[in-house]
Each structure stands twice: as C-alpha cells, then as structure tokens.
PDB file of C-alpha atoms in Angstrom:
ATOM      1  CA  MET A1139      -0.160   0.196  -0.360  1.00 75.00           C
ATOM      2  CA  HIS A1140       1.393   3.269  -0.853  1.00 90.00           C
ATOM      3  CA  SER A1141       0.434   7.343   0.436  1.00 96.00           C
ATOM      4  CA  ASP A1142      -1.381   9.178  -2.504  1.00 98.00           C
ATOM      5  CA  ILE A1143       0.403  11.944  -1.925  1.00 98.00           C
ATOM      6  CA  LEU A1144       2.874   9.440  -4.764  1.00 98.00           C
ATOM      7  CA  ARG A1145       0.585  11.070  -7.487  1.00 98.00           C
ATOM      8  CA  PRO A1146       1.411  14.600  -7.619  1.00 98.00           C
ATOM      9  CA  MET A1147       5.139  14.070  -6.769  1.00 98.00           C
ATOM     10  CA  VAL A1148       5.993  12.204  -9.443  1.00 98.00           C
ATOM     11  CA  ALA A1149       4.196  14.211 -11.621  1.00 98.00           C
ATOM     12  CA  LEU A1150       5.943  17.225 -11.028  1.00 98.00           C
ATOM     13  CA  ILE A1151       8.616  15.426 -11.700  1.00 98.00           C
ATOM     14  CA  ALA A1152       7.098  14.298 -15.132  1.00 98.00           C
ATOM     15  CA  TRP A1153       6.097  17.354 -16.529  1.00 98.00           C
ATOM     16  CA  THR A1154       9.794  19.233 -14.555  1.00 98.00           C
ATOM     17  CA  LEU A1155      10.862  16.460 -17.482  1.00 98.00           C
ATOM     18  CA  VAL A1156       8.822  17.892 -20.354  1.00 98.00           C
ATOM     19  CA  MET A1157       9.810  20.803 -19.276  1.00 98.00           C
ATOM     20  CA  LEU A1158      13.942  20.102 -20.362  1.00 98.00           C
ATOM     21  CA  CYS A1159      12.367  18.618 -23.035  1.00 98.00           C
ATOM     22  CA  TRP A1160      10.593  21.132 -24.122  1.00 98.00           C
ATOM     23  CA  MET A1161      14.133  23.612 -23.183  1.00 97.00           C
ATOM     24  CA  ILE A1162      15.958  21.827 -25.405  1.00 96.00           C
ATOM     25  CA  ALA A1163      13.725  21.625 -28.622  1.00 97.00           C
ATOM     26  CA  THR A1164      13.978  25.242 -27.983  1.00 97.00           C
ATOM     27  CA  ARG A1165      17.310  26.373 -27.013  1.00 94.00           C
ATOM     28  CA  MET A1166      19.254  24.151 -29.325  1.00 94.00           C
ATOM     29  CA  PRO A1167      17.835  25.464 -32.528  1.00 96.00           C
ATOM     30  CA  ALA A1168      18.139  29.224 -31.219  1.00 95.00           C
ATOM     31  CA  MET A1169      21.444  28.565 -30.514  1.00 93.00           C
ATOM     32  CA  ALA A1170      22.637  27.355 -34.046  1.00 94.00           C
ATOM     33  CA  ALA A1171      20.489  30.896 -36.123  1.00 95.00           C
ATOM     34  CA  ALA A1172      22.432  32.513 -33.496  1.00 94.00           C
ATOM     35  CA  GLY A1173      25.855  30.901 -34.555  1.00 93.00           C
ATOM     36  CA  ILE A1174      26.347  29.298 -31.724  1.00 89.00           C
ATOM     37  CA  ASP A1175      28.354  26.013 -31.828  1.00 87.00           C
ATOM     38  CA  VAL A1176      27.543  23.313 -28.777  1.00 84.00           C
ATOM     39  CA  ARG A1177      30.876  22.026 -29.646  1.00 85.00           C
ATOM     40  CA  LYS A1178      32.771  24.658 -28.960  1.00 86.00           C
ATOM     41  CA  LEU A1179      31.903  26.620 -26.052  1.00 82.00           C
ATOM     42  CA  VAL A1180      33.625  25.810 -22.855  1.00 86.00           C
ATOM     43  CA  GLY A1181      33.379  27.562 -19.555  1.00 82.00           C
ATOM     44  CA  SER A1182      29.575  29.263 -20.255  1.00 78.00           C
ATOM     45  CA  LYS A1183      26.430  30.113 -17.409  1.00 80.00           C
ATOM     46  CA  GLY A1184      22.827  30.652 -18.137  1.00 76.00           C
ATOM     47  CA  ALA A1185      23.505  35.263 -17.994  1.00 79.00           C
ATOM     48  CA  ASP A1186      25.943  33.439 -21.318  1.00 83.00           C
ATOM     49  CA  ALA A1187      22.556  32.127 -23.228  1.00 88.00           C
ATOM     50  CA  ASP A1188      19.541  35.395 -22.008  1.00 89.00           C
ATOM     51  CA  ARG A1189      22.400  38.102 -23.237  1.00 90.00           C
ATOM     52  CA  ALA A1190      23.743  35.801 -26.996  1.00 92.00           C
ATOM     53  CA  LEU A1191      19.940  34.351 -27.857  1.00 95.00           C
ATOM     54  CA  PRO A1192      16.145  35.668 -28.443  1.00 95.00           C
ATOM     55  CA  ALA A1193      14.017  36.384 -24.608  1.00 95.00           C
ATOM     56  CA  ALA A1194      11.369  33.478 -25.440  1.00 95.00           C
ATOM     57  CA  ALA A1195      14.407  30.889 -26.094  1.00 94.00           C
ATOM     58  CA  GLN A1196      15.483  30.972 -22.447  1.00 96.00           C
ATOM     59  CA  TRP A1197      11.951  30.908 -20.214  1.00 97.00           C
ATOM     60  CA  LYS A1198      11.848  27.981 -20.915  1.00 97.00           C
ATOM     61  CA  ALA A1199      14.926  27.309 -20.070  1.00 96.00           C
ATOM     62  CA  HIS A1200      13.886  29.565 -16.573  1.00 96.00           C
ATOM     63  CA  ASN A1201      10.741  27.316 -15.794  1.00 98.00           C
ATOM     64  CA  TYR A1202      13.377  25.119 -16.194  1.00 97.00           C
ATOM     65  CA  ASN A1203      15.850  26.204 -13.682  1.00 96.00           C
ATOM     66  CA  HIS A1204      12.733  26.963 -11.410  1.00 97.00           C
ATOM     67  CA  LEU A1205      11.401  23.892 -10.921  1.00 98.00           C
ATOM     68  CA  MET A1206      14.244  22.804  -9.525  1.00 98.00           C
ATOM     69  CA  GLU A1207      14.205  25.625  -6.781  1.00 97.00           C
ATOM     70  CA  GLN A1208      10.987  25.530  -4.194  1.00 97.00           C
ATOM     71  CA  PRO A1209       9.243  22.055  -6.021  1.00 98.00           C
ATOM     72  CA  THR A1210      12.194  20.713  -4.437  1.00 98.00           C
ATOM     73  CA  LEU A1211      10.644  21.429  -0.737  1.00 98.00           C
ATOM     74  CA  PHE A1212       7.267  20.689  -2.101  1.00 98.00           C
ATOM     75  CA  TYR A1213       9.765  16.583  -2.629  1.00 98.00           C
ATOM     76  CA  ALA A1214      10.663  16.867   0.980  1.00 98.00           C
ATOM     77  CA  VAL A1215       7.782  17.693   2.359  1.00 98.00           C
ATOM     78  CA  CYS A1216       5.655  14.752   0.482  1.00 98.00           C
ATOM     79  CA  ALA A1217       7.670  12.411   1.293  1.00 98.00           C
ATOM     80  CA  VAL A1218       7.483  13.261   5.294  1.00 98.00           C
ATOM     81  CA  ILE A1219       3.619  13.545   4.645  1.00 98.00           C
ATOM     82  CA  ALA A1220       4.610  10.126   2.856  1.00 98.00           C
ATOM     83  CA  ILE A1221       6.381   9.080   5.487  1.00 97.00           C
ATOM     84  CA  SER A1222       3.680   9.613   8.599  1.00 98.00           C
ATOM     85  CA  GLY A1223       1.087   8.016   7.335  1.00 97.00           C
ATOM     86  CA  THR A1224      -0.893  11.264   6.271  1.00 98.00           C
ATOM     87  CA  GLY A1225      -0.445  11.134   2.370  1.00 98.00           C
ATOM     88  CA  ASN A1226      -4.342  10.522   1.973  1.00 98.00           C
ATOM     89  CA  GLY A1227      -7.109  12.379   2.035  1.00 98.00           C
ATOM     90  CA  MET A1228      -7.036  16.306   1.897  1.00 98.00           C
ATOM     91  CA  ASN A1229      -3.077  16.110   2.131  1.00 98.00           C
ATOM     92  CA  ALA A1230      -2.612  14.287  -2.132  1.00 98.00           C
ATOM     93  CA  TRP A1231      -5.576  16.853  -3.140  1.00 98.00           C
ATOM     94  CA  LEU A1232      -3.303  19.404  -1.543  1.00 98.00           C
ATOM     95  CA  ALA A1233      -0.327  18.267  -3.598  1.00 98.00           C
ATOM     96  CA  TRP A1234      -1.495  17.770  -6.669  1.00 99.00           C
ATOM     97  CA  GLY A1235      -3.475  21.812  -6.588  1.00 98.00           C
ATOM     98  CA  TYR A1236       0.277  22.680  -6.217  1.00 99.00           C
ATOM     99  CA  VAL A1237       1.042  20.284  -9.302  1.00 99.00           C
ATOM    100  CA  ALA A1238      -1.770  21.899 -11.136  1.00 99.00           C
ATOM    101  CA  VAL A1239      -0.604  25.269  -9.875  1.00 98.00           C
ATOM    102  CA  ARG A1240       3.459  24.632 -10.803  1.00 98.00           C
ATOM    103  CA  VAL A1241       1.801  23.071 -14.706  1.00 98.00           C
ATOM    104  CA  ALA A1242       0.404  26.919 -14.872  1.00 98.00           C
ATOM    105  CA  HIS A1243       3.227  28.759 -13.952  1.00 98.00           C
ATOM    106  CA  SER A1244       5.527  26.890 -16.560  1.00 98.00           C
ATOM    107  CA  LEU A1245       3.063  27.091 -19.308  1.00 98.00           C
ATOM    108  CA  VAL A1246       2.687  31.278 -18.842  1.00 98.00           C
ATOM    109  CA  GLN A1247       6.578  31.693 -18.419  1.00 98.00           C
ATOM    110  CA  ALA A1248       6.989  29.392 -21.230  1.00 98.00           C
ATOM    111  CA  THR A1249       4.904  31.829 -23.101  1.00 98.00           C
ATOM    112  CA  ALA A1250       3.665  35.397 -22.372  1.00 97.00           C
ATOM    113  CA  ASN A1251       5.274  35.436 -19.070  1.00 98.00           C
ATOM    114  CA  ARG A1252       3.743  38.197 -18.011  1.00 98.00           C
ATOM    115  CA  VAL A1253       5.382  38.665 -14.601  1.00 97.00           C
ATOM    116  CA  ALA A1254       1.447  39.354 -12.584  1.00 98.00           C
ATOM    117  CA  PRO A1255      -0.313  36.146 -13.383  1.00 98.00           C
ATOM    118  CA  ARG A1256       2.730  34.257 -12.871  1.00 98.00           C
ATOM    119  CA  PHE A1257       2.959  36.052  -9.818  1.00 98.00           C
ATOM    120  CA  ALA A1258      -0.028  34.972  -8.999  1.00 98.00           C
ATOM    121  CA  LEU A1259       0.454  31.632  -9.267  1.00 98.00           C
ATOM    122  CA  PHE A1260       3.640  31.541  -7.844  1.00 98.00           C
ATOM    123  CA  LEU A1261       2.371  32.986  -4.589  1.00 98.00           C
ATOM    124  CA  MET A1262      -0.708  30.894  -5.475  1.00 98.00           C
ATOM    125  CA  SER A1263       1.976  27.529  -4.584  1.00 98.00           C
ATOM    126  CA  SER A1264       3.723  29.347  -2.122  1.00 98.00           C
ATOM    127  CA  LEU A1265       0.255  29.047  -0.182  1.00 98.00           C
ATOM    128  CA  LEU A1266      -0.640  25.709  -1.170  1.00 98.00           C
ATOM    129  CA  LEU A1267       3.141  24.441   0.211  1.00 98.00           C
ATOM    130  CA  ALA A1268       2.456  26.490   3.850  1.00 98.00           C
ATOM    131  CA  ALA A1269      -0.656  24.404   4.018  1.00 98.00           C
ATOM    132  CA  LEU A1270       1.002  20.961   2.851  1.00 98.00           C
ATOM    133  CA  THR A1271       4.729  22.080   5.573  1.00 98.00           C
ATOM    134  CA  LEU A1272       1.944  22.891   7.891  1.00 98.00           C
ATOM    135  CA  HIS A1273       0.008  19.313   7.813  1.00 98.00           C
ATOM    136  CA  ALA A1274       3.212  17.612   7.558  1.00 98.00           C
ATOM    137  CA  ALA A1275       4.193  19.569  11.153  1.00 98.00           C
ATOM    138  CA  VAL A1276       1.326  18.655  13.052  1.00 98.00           C
ATOM    139  CA  ALA A1277       1.674  14.805  11.850  1.00 98.00           C
ATOM    140  CA  VAL A1278       5.600  15.208  13.448  1.00 97.00           C
ATOM    141  CA  PHE A1279       5.361  17.195  16.331  1.00 97.00           C
TER     142      PHE A1279
END
C-alpha cells in the first residue's frame, strides 16, 4: 500500500522532464540560429545564454531552473507526509493543487511570460506548500 501523495510527486517530476525536453527543443535551434556551436563552448553559464539568445527561447530554461528550486521543498514535505502516514485525503488534494498551479506557472512563463499572472501563480503555489508544511508539522510534532 502506498500513500496517494506520491502520485502528484511523480507527476511534477514528469512535468519537469517535459519542460526539460521543451527547453532543449527550443534552445538548440535558437543557439544554431545565433551561430553558437555547443561543441566549442567552454565554461559558459546561463547568463551568457541570456545575452546571446532571444528571450522567448530562454523562458523555458528559466522555468526549468524554477522547477529545481521551490519544488524541492514540495518533494521533501510530501515525503514527510507519506512517511507519517498522512498522505491521503486532503494532503493528496493539496499536493495535486500544487502540481496544477506549478504546471500553469510553467505554461505562463514559457509562453507569454507576463509577471503579474506568474507572480499570482507563484504565490498560490507557495500558499499550498505552506499548508502542506503545516500538515506535515502537525503529523510529526
């Protein structure tokens, strides 16, 4: 028997891999169009790509990086909830809400990249993460 909260964790990992593929599929042609030969690059960093590539090509990379930031806390708190035996019901629904909002955030950032809706989605995901953290604390303290 497993905890239902594991499903949204796996879903967000899968979504992160989708964003990785989207980033590669967008960035590689943009690099070629900019005359950048990846075989000759040595020691470059993200800021270098921001200067050399069109902004829209970089939005996917920025979002992929964002999926490596706050969601790491999501994975940790979901693991605590699963281990504590409280990963079903409300906690699983909160986790699914977090995943849905993060996917929406990705789509906004990777396409139109408007700051106001991105911030609203980030705030919403942060509130869902805070609720999960509170529930984890109640379960273990």
